[in-house]
Coordinates of C-alpha atoms in Angstrom, one line a residue:
X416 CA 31.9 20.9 -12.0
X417 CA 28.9 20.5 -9.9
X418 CA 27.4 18.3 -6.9
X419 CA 29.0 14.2 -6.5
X420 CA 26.3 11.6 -7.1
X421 CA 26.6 10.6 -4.1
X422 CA 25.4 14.2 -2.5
X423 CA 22.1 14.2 -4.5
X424 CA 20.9 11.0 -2.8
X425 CA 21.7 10.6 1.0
X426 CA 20.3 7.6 3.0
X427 CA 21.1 8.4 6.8
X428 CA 20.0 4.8 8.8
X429 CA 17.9 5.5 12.3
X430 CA 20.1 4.6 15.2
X431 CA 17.4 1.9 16.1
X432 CA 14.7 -0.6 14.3
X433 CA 12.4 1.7 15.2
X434 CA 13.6 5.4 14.4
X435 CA 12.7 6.2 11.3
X436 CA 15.1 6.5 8.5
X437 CA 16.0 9.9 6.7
X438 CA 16.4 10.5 2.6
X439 CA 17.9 13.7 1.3
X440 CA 17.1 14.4 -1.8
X441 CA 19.3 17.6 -3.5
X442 CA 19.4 18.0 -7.1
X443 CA 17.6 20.2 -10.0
X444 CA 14.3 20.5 -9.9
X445 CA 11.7 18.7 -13.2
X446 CA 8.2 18.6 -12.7
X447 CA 6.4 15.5 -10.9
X448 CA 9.8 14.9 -9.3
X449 CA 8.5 14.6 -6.3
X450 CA 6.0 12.3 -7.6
X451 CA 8.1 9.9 -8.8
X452 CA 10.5 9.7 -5.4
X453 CA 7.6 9.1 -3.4
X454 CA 6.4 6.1 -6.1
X455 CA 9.8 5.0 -5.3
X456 CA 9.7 4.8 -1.9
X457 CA 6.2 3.0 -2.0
X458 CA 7.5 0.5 -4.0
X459 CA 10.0 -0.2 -2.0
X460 CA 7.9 -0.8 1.2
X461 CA 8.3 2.1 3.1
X462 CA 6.2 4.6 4.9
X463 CA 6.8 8.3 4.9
X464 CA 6.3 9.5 8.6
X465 CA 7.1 13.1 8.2
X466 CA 8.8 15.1 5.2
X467 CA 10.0 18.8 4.2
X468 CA 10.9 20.1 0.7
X469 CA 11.2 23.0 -1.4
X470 CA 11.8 24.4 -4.5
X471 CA 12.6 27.6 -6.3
X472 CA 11.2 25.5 -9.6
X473 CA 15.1 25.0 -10.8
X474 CA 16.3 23.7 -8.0
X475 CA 14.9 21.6 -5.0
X476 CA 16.0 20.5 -1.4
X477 CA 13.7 16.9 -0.1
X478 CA 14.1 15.5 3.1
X479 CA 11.4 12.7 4.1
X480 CA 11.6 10.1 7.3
X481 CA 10.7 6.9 6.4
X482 CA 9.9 3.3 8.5
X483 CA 9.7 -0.1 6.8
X484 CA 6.2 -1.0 5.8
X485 CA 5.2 -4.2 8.8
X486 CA 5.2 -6.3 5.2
X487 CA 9.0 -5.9 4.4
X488 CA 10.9 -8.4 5.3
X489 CA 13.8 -5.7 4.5
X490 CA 14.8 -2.9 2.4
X491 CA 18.3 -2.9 0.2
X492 CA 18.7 0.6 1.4
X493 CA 21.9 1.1 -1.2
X494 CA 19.6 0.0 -4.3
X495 CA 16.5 2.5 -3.2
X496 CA 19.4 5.0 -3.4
X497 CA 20.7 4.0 -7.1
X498 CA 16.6 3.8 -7.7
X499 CA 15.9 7.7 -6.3
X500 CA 19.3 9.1 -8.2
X501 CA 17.9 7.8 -11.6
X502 CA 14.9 9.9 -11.5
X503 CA 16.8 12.8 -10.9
X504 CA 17.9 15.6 -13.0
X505 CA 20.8 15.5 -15.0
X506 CA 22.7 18.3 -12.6
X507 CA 24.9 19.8 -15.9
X508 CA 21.8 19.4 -18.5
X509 CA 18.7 19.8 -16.1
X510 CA 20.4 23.1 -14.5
X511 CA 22.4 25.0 -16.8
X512 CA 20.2 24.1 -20.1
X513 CA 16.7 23.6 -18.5
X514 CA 16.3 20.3 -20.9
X515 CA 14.2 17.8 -19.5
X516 CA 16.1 14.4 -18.5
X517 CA 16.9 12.1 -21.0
X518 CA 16.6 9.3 -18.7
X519 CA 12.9 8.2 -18.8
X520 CA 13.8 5.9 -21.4
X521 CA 10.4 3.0 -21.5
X522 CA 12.3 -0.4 -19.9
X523 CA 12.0 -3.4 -21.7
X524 CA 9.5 -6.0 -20.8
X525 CA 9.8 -9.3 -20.1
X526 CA 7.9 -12.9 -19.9
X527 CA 8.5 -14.8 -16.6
X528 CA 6.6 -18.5 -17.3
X529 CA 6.6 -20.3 -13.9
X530 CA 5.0 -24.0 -13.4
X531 CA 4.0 -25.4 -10.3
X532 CA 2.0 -27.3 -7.6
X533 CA -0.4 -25.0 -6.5
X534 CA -0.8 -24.8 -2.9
X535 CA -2.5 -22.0 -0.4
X536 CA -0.4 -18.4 -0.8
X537 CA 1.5 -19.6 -3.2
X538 CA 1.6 -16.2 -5.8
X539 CA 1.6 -14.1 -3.2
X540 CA 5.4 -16.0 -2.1
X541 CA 6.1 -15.4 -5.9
X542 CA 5.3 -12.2 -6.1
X543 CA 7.4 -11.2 -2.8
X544 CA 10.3 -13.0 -4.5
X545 CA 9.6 -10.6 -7.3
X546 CA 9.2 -7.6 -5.3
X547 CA 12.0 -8.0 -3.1
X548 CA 14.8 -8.4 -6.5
X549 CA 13.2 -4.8 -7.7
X550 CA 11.3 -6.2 -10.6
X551 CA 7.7 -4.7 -11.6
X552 CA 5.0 -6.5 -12.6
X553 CA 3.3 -5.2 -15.3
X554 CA 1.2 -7.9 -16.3
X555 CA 0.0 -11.6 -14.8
X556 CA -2.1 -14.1 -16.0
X557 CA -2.5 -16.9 -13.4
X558 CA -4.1 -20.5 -14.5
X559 CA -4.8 -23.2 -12.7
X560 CA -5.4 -26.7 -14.4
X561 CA -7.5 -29.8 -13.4
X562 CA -4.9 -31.8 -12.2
X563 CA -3.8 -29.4 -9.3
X564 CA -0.7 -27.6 -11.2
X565 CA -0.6 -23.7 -11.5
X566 CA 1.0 -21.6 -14.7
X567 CA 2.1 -17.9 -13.6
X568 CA 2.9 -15.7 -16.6
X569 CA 4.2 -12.5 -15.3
X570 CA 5.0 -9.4 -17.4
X571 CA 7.8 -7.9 -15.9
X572 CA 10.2 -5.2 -15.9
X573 CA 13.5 -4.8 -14.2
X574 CA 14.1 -1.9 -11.9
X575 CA 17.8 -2.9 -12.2
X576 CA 17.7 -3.3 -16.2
X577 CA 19.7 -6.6 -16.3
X578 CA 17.3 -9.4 -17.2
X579 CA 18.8 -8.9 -20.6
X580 CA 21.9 -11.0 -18.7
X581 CA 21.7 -14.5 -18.7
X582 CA 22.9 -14.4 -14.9
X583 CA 20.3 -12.1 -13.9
X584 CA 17.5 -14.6 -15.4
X585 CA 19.1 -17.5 -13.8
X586 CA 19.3 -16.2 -10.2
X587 CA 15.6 -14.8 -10.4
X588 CA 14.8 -18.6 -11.3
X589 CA 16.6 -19.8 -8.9
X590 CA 15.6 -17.5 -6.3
X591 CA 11.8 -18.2 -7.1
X592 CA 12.7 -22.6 -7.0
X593 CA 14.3 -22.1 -3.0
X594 CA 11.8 -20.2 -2.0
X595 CA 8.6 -22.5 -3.6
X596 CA 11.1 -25.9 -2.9
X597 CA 9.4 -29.2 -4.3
X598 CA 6.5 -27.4 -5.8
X599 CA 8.6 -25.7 -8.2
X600 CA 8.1 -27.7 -11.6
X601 CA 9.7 -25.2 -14.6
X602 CA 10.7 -21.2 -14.8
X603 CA 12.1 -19.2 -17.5
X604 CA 12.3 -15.5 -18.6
X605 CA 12.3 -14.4 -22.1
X606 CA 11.7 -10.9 -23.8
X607 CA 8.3 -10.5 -24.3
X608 CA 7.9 -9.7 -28.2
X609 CA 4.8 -8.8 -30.4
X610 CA 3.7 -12.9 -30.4
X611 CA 2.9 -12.6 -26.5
X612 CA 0.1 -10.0 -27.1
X613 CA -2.7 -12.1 -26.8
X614 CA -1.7 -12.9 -23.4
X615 CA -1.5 -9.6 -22.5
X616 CA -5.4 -9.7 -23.3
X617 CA -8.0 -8.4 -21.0
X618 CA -11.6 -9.2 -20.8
X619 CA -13.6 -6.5 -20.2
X620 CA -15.5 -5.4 -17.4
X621 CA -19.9 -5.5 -17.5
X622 CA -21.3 -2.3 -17.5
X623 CA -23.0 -2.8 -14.1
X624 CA -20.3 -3.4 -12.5
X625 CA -17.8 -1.0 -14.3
X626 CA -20.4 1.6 -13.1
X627 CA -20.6 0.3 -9.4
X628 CA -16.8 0.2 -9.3
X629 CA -15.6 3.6 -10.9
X630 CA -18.8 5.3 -9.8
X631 CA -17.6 9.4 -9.9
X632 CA -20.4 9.9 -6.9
X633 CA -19.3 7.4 -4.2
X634 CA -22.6 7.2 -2.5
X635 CA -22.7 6.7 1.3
X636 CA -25.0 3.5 1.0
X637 CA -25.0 0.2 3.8
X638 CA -24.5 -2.0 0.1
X639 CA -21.5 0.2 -1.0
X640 CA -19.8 -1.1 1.9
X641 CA -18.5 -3.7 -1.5
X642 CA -16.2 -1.1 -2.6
X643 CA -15.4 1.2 0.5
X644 CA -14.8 0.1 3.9
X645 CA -16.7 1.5 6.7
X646 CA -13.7 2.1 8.1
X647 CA -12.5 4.8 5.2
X648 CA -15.8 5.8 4.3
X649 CA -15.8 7.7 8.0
X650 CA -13.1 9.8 7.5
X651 CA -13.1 12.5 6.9
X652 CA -10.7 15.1 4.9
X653 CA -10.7 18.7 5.0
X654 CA -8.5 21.7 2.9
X655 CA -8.1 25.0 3.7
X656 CA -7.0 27.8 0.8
X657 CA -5.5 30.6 2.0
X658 CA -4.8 32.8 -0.8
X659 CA -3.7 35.7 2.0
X660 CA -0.3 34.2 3.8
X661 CA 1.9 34.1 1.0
X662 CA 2.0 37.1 -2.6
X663 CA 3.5 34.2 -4.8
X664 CA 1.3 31.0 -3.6
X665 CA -1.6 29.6 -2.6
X666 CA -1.5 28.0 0.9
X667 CA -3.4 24.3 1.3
X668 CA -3.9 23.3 4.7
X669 CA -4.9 19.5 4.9
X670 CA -5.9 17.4 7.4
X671 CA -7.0 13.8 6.7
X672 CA -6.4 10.2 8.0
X673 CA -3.2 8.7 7.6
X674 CA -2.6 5.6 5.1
X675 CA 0.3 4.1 3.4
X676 CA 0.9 6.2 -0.2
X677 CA -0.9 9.5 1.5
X678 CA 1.8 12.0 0.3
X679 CA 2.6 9.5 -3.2
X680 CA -1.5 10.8 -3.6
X681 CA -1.4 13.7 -3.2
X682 CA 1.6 14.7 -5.6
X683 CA 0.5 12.3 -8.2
X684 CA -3.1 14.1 -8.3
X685 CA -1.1 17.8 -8.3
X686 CA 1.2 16.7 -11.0
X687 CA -1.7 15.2 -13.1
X688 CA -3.7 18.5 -12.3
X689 CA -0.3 20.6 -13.1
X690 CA -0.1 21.9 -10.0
X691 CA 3.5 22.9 -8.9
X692 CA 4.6 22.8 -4.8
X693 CA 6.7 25.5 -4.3
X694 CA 6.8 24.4 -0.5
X695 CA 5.4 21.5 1.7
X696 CA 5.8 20.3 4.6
X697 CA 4.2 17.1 6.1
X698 CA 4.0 16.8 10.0
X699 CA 4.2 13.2 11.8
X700 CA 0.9 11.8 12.4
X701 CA -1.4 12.8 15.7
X702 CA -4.2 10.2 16.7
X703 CA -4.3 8.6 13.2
X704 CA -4.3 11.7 11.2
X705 CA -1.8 13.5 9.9
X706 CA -1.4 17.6 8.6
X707 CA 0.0 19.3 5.6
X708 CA 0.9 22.5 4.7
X709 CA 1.4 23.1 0.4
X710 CA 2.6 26.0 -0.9
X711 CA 1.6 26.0 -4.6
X712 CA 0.8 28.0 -7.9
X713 CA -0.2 27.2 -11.5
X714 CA 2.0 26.1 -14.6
X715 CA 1.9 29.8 -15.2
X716 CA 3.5 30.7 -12.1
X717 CA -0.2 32.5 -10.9
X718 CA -1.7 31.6 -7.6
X719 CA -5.2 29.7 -7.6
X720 CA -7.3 32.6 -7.3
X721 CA -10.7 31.3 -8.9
X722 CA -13.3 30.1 -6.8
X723 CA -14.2 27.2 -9.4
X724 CA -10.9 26.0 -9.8
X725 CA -10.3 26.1 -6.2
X726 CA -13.2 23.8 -5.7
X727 CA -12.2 21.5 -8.5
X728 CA -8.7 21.4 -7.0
X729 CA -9.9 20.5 -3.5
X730 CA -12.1 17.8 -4.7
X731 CA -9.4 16.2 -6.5
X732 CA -7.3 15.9 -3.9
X733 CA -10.5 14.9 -1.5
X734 CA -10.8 12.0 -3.4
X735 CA -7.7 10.6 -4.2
X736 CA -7.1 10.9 -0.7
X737 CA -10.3 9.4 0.6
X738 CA -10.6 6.6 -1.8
X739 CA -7.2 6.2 -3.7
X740 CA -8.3 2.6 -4.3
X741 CA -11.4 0.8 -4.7
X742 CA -11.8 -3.3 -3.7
X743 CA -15.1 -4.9 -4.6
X744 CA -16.2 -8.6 -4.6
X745 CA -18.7 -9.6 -6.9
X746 CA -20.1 -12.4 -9.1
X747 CA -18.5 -13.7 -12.6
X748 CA -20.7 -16.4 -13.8
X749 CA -20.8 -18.6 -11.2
X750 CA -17.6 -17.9 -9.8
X751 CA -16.6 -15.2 -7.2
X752 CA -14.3 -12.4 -8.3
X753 CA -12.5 -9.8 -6.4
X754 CA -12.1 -6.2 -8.2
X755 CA -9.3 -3.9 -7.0
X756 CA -8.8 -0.6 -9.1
X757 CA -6.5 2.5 -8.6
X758 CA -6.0 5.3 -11.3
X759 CA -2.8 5.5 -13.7
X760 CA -0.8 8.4 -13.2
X761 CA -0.9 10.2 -17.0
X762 CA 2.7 8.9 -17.7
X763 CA 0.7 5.6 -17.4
X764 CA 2.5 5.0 -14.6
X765 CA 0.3 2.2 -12.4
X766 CA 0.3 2.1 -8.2
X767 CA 3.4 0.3 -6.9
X768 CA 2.9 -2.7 -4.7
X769 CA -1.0 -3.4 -5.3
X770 CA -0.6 -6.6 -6.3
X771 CA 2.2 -7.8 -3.2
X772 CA -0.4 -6.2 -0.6
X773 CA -3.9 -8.2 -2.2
X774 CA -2.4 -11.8 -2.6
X775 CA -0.7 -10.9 1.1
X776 CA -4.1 -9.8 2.6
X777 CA -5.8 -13.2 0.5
X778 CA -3.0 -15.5 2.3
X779 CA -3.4 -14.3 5.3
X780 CA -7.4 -15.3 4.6
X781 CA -6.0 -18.4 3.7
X782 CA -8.0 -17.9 0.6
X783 CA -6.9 -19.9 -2.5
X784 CA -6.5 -17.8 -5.6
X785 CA -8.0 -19.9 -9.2
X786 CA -6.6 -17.3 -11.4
X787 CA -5.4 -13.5 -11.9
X788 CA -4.9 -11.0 -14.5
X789 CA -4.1 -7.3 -14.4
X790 CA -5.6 -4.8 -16.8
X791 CA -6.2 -1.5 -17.7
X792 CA -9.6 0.1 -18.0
X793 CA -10.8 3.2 -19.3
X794 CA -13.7 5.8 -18.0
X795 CA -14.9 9.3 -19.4
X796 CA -11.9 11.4 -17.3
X797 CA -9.0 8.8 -16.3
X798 CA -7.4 5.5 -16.9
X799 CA -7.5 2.6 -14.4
X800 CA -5.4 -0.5 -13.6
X801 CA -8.0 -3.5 -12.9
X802 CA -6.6 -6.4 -10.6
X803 CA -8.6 -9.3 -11.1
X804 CA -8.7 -12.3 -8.9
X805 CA -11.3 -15.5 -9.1
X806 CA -11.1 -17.1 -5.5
X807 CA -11.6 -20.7 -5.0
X808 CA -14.7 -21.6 -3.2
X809 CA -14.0 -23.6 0.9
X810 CA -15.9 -24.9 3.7
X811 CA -14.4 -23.0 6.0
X812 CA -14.7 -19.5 3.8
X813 CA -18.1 -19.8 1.7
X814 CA -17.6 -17.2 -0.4
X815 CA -21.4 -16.4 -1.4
X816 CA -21.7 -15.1 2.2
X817 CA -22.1 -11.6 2.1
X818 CA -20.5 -11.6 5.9
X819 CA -17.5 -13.4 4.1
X820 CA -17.4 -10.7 1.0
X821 CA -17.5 -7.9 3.7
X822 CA -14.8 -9.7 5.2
X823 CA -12.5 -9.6 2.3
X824 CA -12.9 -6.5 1.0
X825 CA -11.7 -4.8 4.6
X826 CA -8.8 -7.1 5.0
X827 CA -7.7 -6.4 1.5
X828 CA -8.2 -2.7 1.9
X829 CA -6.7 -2.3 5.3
X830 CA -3.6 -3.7 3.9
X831 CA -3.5 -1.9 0.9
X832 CA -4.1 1.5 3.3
X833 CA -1.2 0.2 5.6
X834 CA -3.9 -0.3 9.0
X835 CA -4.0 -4.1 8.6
X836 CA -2.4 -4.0 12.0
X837 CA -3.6 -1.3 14.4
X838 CA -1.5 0.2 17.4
X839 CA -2.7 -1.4 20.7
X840 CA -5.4 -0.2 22.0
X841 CA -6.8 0.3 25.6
X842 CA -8.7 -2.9 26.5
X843 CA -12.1 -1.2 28.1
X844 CA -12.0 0.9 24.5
X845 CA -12.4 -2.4 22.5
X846 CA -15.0 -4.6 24.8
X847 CA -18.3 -5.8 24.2
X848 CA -21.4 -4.7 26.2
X849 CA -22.8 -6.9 28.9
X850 CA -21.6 -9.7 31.1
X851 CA -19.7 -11.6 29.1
X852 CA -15.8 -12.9 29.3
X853 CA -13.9 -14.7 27.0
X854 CA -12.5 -17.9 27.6
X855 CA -8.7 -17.9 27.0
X856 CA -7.5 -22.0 25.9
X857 CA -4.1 -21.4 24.8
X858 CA -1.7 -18.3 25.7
X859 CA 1.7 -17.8 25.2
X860 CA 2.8 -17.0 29.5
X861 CA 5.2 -14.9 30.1
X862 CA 4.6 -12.7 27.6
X863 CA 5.1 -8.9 28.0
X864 CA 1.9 -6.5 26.9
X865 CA 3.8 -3.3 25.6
X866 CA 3.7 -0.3 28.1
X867 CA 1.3 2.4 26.8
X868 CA 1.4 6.2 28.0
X869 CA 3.6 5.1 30.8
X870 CA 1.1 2.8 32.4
X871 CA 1.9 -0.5 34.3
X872 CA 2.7 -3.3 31.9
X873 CA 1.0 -6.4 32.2
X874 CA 2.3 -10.2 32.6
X875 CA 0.1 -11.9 30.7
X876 CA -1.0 -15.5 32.1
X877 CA -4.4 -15.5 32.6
X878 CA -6.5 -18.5 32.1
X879 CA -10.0 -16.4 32.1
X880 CA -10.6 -12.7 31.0
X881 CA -13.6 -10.9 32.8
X882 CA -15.3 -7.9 32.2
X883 CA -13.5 -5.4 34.0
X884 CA -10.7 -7.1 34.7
X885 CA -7.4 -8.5 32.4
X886 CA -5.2 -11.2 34.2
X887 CA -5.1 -12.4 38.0
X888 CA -1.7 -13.3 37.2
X889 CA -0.3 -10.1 36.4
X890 CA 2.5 -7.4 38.2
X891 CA -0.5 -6.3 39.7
X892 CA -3.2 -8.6 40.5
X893 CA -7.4 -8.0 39.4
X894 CA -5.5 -4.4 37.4
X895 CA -8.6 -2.8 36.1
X896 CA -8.9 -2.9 32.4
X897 CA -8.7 0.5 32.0
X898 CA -4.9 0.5 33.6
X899 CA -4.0 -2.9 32.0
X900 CA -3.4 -3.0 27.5
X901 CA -3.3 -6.1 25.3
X902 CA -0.5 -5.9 22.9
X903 CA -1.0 -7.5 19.4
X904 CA -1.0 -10.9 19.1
X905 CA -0.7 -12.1 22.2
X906 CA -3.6 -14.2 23.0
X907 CA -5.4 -17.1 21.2
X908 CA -8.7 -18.0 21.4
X909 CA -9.5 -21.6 20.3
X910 CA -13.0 -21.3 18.3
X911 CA -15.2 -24.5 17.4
X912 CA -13.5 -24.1 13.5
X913 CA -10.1 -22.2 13.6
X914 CA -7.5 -20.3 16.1
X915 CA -8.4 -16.4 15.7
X916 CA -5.6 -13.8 17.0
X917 CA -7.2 -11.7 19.6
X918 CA -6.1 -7.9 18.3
X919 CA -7.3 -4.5 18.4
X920 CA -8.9 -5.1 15.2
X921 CA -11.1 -7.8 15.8
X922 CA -11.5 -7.8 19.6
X923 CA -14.9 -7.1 20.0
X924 CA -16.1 -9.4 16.9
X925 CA -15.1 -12.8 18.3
X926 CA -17.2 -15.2 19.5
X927 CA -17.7 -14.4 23.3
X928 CA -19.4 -17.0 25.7
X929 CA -21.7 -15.8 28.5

């Protein structure tokens, strides 16, 4: 009696790369579920684009569309299925009994010891090799040694609860040696018992800079730029409570700026708050910004009628969804350390993929990393998890540049937020004041600029780009620039240090000559 396993989880596949992909999720209801399917689907690299769900509080009905993250390489669509069925409700227990699920049982952890070479991006490849066999890491301590060699202990768990098999420890070894080839040295995996606590240690944070990092008040300062990116910082999220539409719930109407682990946010803050969603619904995305509509009530079934819990609620959920993380780079000794912090759901539950998306944004830097360590830190009202990196000093990033810091701190929270890569933009939106052009040594011909809104598509060829005008050798020649788009990485500029991809993102910051 009751529903197949394999009707509580459906996976329907878009037709085409780029049509999104749909999960239905049909089972009993438990409270946070929809927390914890969403922390799933983070973790696995994807982005939810649109979503609907409901509930009568025993049963609920999810459908979300999701789209690979830029990041993934690819999803095992069939494992994010087994993943999503084992935090659901026992259907016979969960619905008939109303017992909580019995399968939350805490997962073993284990020590993964891997020598090597070290060489630019290599933790962040070991980490993806990591992240794409479904294991979590938990903890890291990263070491480099005088002579050039690197020690990564990671503290790991195993979404597929096999790394008790001797096969499952050999192939993640031998996954991690093909991918790092003849800088490989040594790897093994054992269960981490009591004797490993000491590596598990973590060095507390100064007061200065605990207080500048978990700050309750995020003031809107020019030097605060450290922890929140300009970028973030001017968006702006608003809530509406309508206590009038529905007799059973309290309506929220949100609007804010879209970012990777929006939704994941905002149902980790309501379950941690206790608030129950009765109803949502979560419309695609409209000029970078997305709506919601949440039906919800207390634990006690009541609607949130009190003006003071009201505000409390909507300032919760204003900052989780403004600053969900916070990046800092700052001095240790006379090193340079970057900070990134996000909260810990009360399950102590950390946020999936923080660690995949900082080395990334760091390689793509081409920043060296000296060591690492994850850790958890405590304040007066929540629990954090602490990623600490100490980043080797070069000539061509000097690292005691503020320009530099800046630098770091958006690039690693614009791929934490999923906008590493914006959607191309209009060329005359994007150009510098004045008369100016920018010399183009080295382009890829032939390539096609995307068509946007329908407009002519340009064929990119140019050995000059003027103010006012793209390419002379396009489909139609001296196309004014506000007819003619640049698609993403198209065009190289040859600069007197390094190659810079010309993009919407840093367009109007590269060096320009007159």
């Amino acid at each position: 009696m009751g529903i197949p396993c394999d009707d509580i989880v459906l996976v329907q596949l878009g037709s085409t790369p780029t049509e999104p992909s749909v999960v239905t999720v049909n089972c009993p209801d438990k409270n946070g579920l929809g927390c914890d399917l969403c922390r799933i689907i983070l973790e696995f690299g994807l982005f939810i684009v649109r979503g609907d769900f409901s509930t009568d509080g025993r049963w609920c009905y999810i459908v979300l569309w999701v789209v690979p993250d830029a990041s993934s390489d690819k999803v095992d669509w069939e494992s994010l299925k087994n993943r999503l069925l084992s935090v659901c409700p026992s259907i016979l227990v969960s619905y008939y009994f109303n017992q909580p699920s019995s399968n939350s049982s805490k997962p073993s952890l284990y020590l993964l010891k891997y020598c090597c070479v070290d060489r630019k991006g290599l933790l962040h490849d070991a980490t993806k090799v990591l992240t794409e066999l479904e294991f979590t890491i938990q903890r890291v301590k990263v070491m480099t040694t005088p002579d050039g060699r690197v020690l990564d202990l990671f503290f790991i768990t195993d979404g597929l609860e096999l790394l008790h098999t001797k096969q499952r420890r050999e192939e993640t070894c031998e996954h991690l040696i093909a991918v790092l080839g003849e800088y490989s040295i040594s790897c093994e995996i054992q269960l981490a018992g009591p004797e490993y606590e000491s590596l598990q240690a973590f060095a507390s944070l100064p007061p200065a800079v605990a207080e500048e990092l978990f700050g309750s008040e995020l003031p809107d300062k020019e030097d605060f730029s450290r922890v929140l990116s300009t970028e973030v910082t001017q968006n702006k999220a608003s809530i509406t409570v309508d206590n009038l539409l529905s007799p059973a719930h309290t309506l929220l109407q949100i609007k804010c700026a879209d970012q990777k682990g929006l939704f994941y946010d905002i149902l980790r803050t309501s379950k941690d708050l206790n608030i129950q969603i009765a109803y949502g619904r979560i419309s695609s995305s409209v000029k970078g910004y997305r709506n919601m509509d949440l039906f919800i009530r207390q634990t006690d079934g009541k609607k949130v009628v009190d003006p003071n819990q009201q505000t409390a609620l909507c300032s919760h959920l204003k900052e989780e969804m403004l600053h969900p993380l916070r990046v800092m780079v700052t001095n240790r000794g006379p090193d340079t350390e970057l900070l990134v912090a996000n909260p810990v759901e009360l399950c102590g539950k950390g946020r999936p993929r923080v660690f995949y998306d900082v080395t990334l944004a760091l390689k793509a830097l081409g920043i060296c990393i000296f060591s690492a360590e994850i850790g958890r830190h405590s304040t007066s009202h929540r629990q954090w998890e602490v990623y600490r990196f100490l980043l080797d000093e070069s000539l061509e990033f000097p690292l005691a540049s503020s320009q530099a810091r800046n630098r770091i701190v958006e690039k690693v929270k614009k791929t934490l937020m999923g906008c590493s890569t914006l959607p191309t933009k209009d060329v005359s939106d994007w150009w510098c004041a004045g008369n100016k052009s920018l010399t183009i040594h080295s382009m890829s011909r032939g390539h096609l600029a995307r068509q946007w809104y329908n407009n002519p598509v340009c064929h990119l060829g140019a050995k000059e780009l003027k103010m006012g005008h793209l390419a002379c050798d396009c489909t139609k020649p001296r196309l004014p620039a506000h007819y003619a788009r640049l698609c993403n990485n198209c065009l190289l500029l040859t600069a007197p240090t390094r190659r810079l991809e010309i993009t919407a993102v840093n367009l109007v910051t590269l060096l320009v000559s007159a």
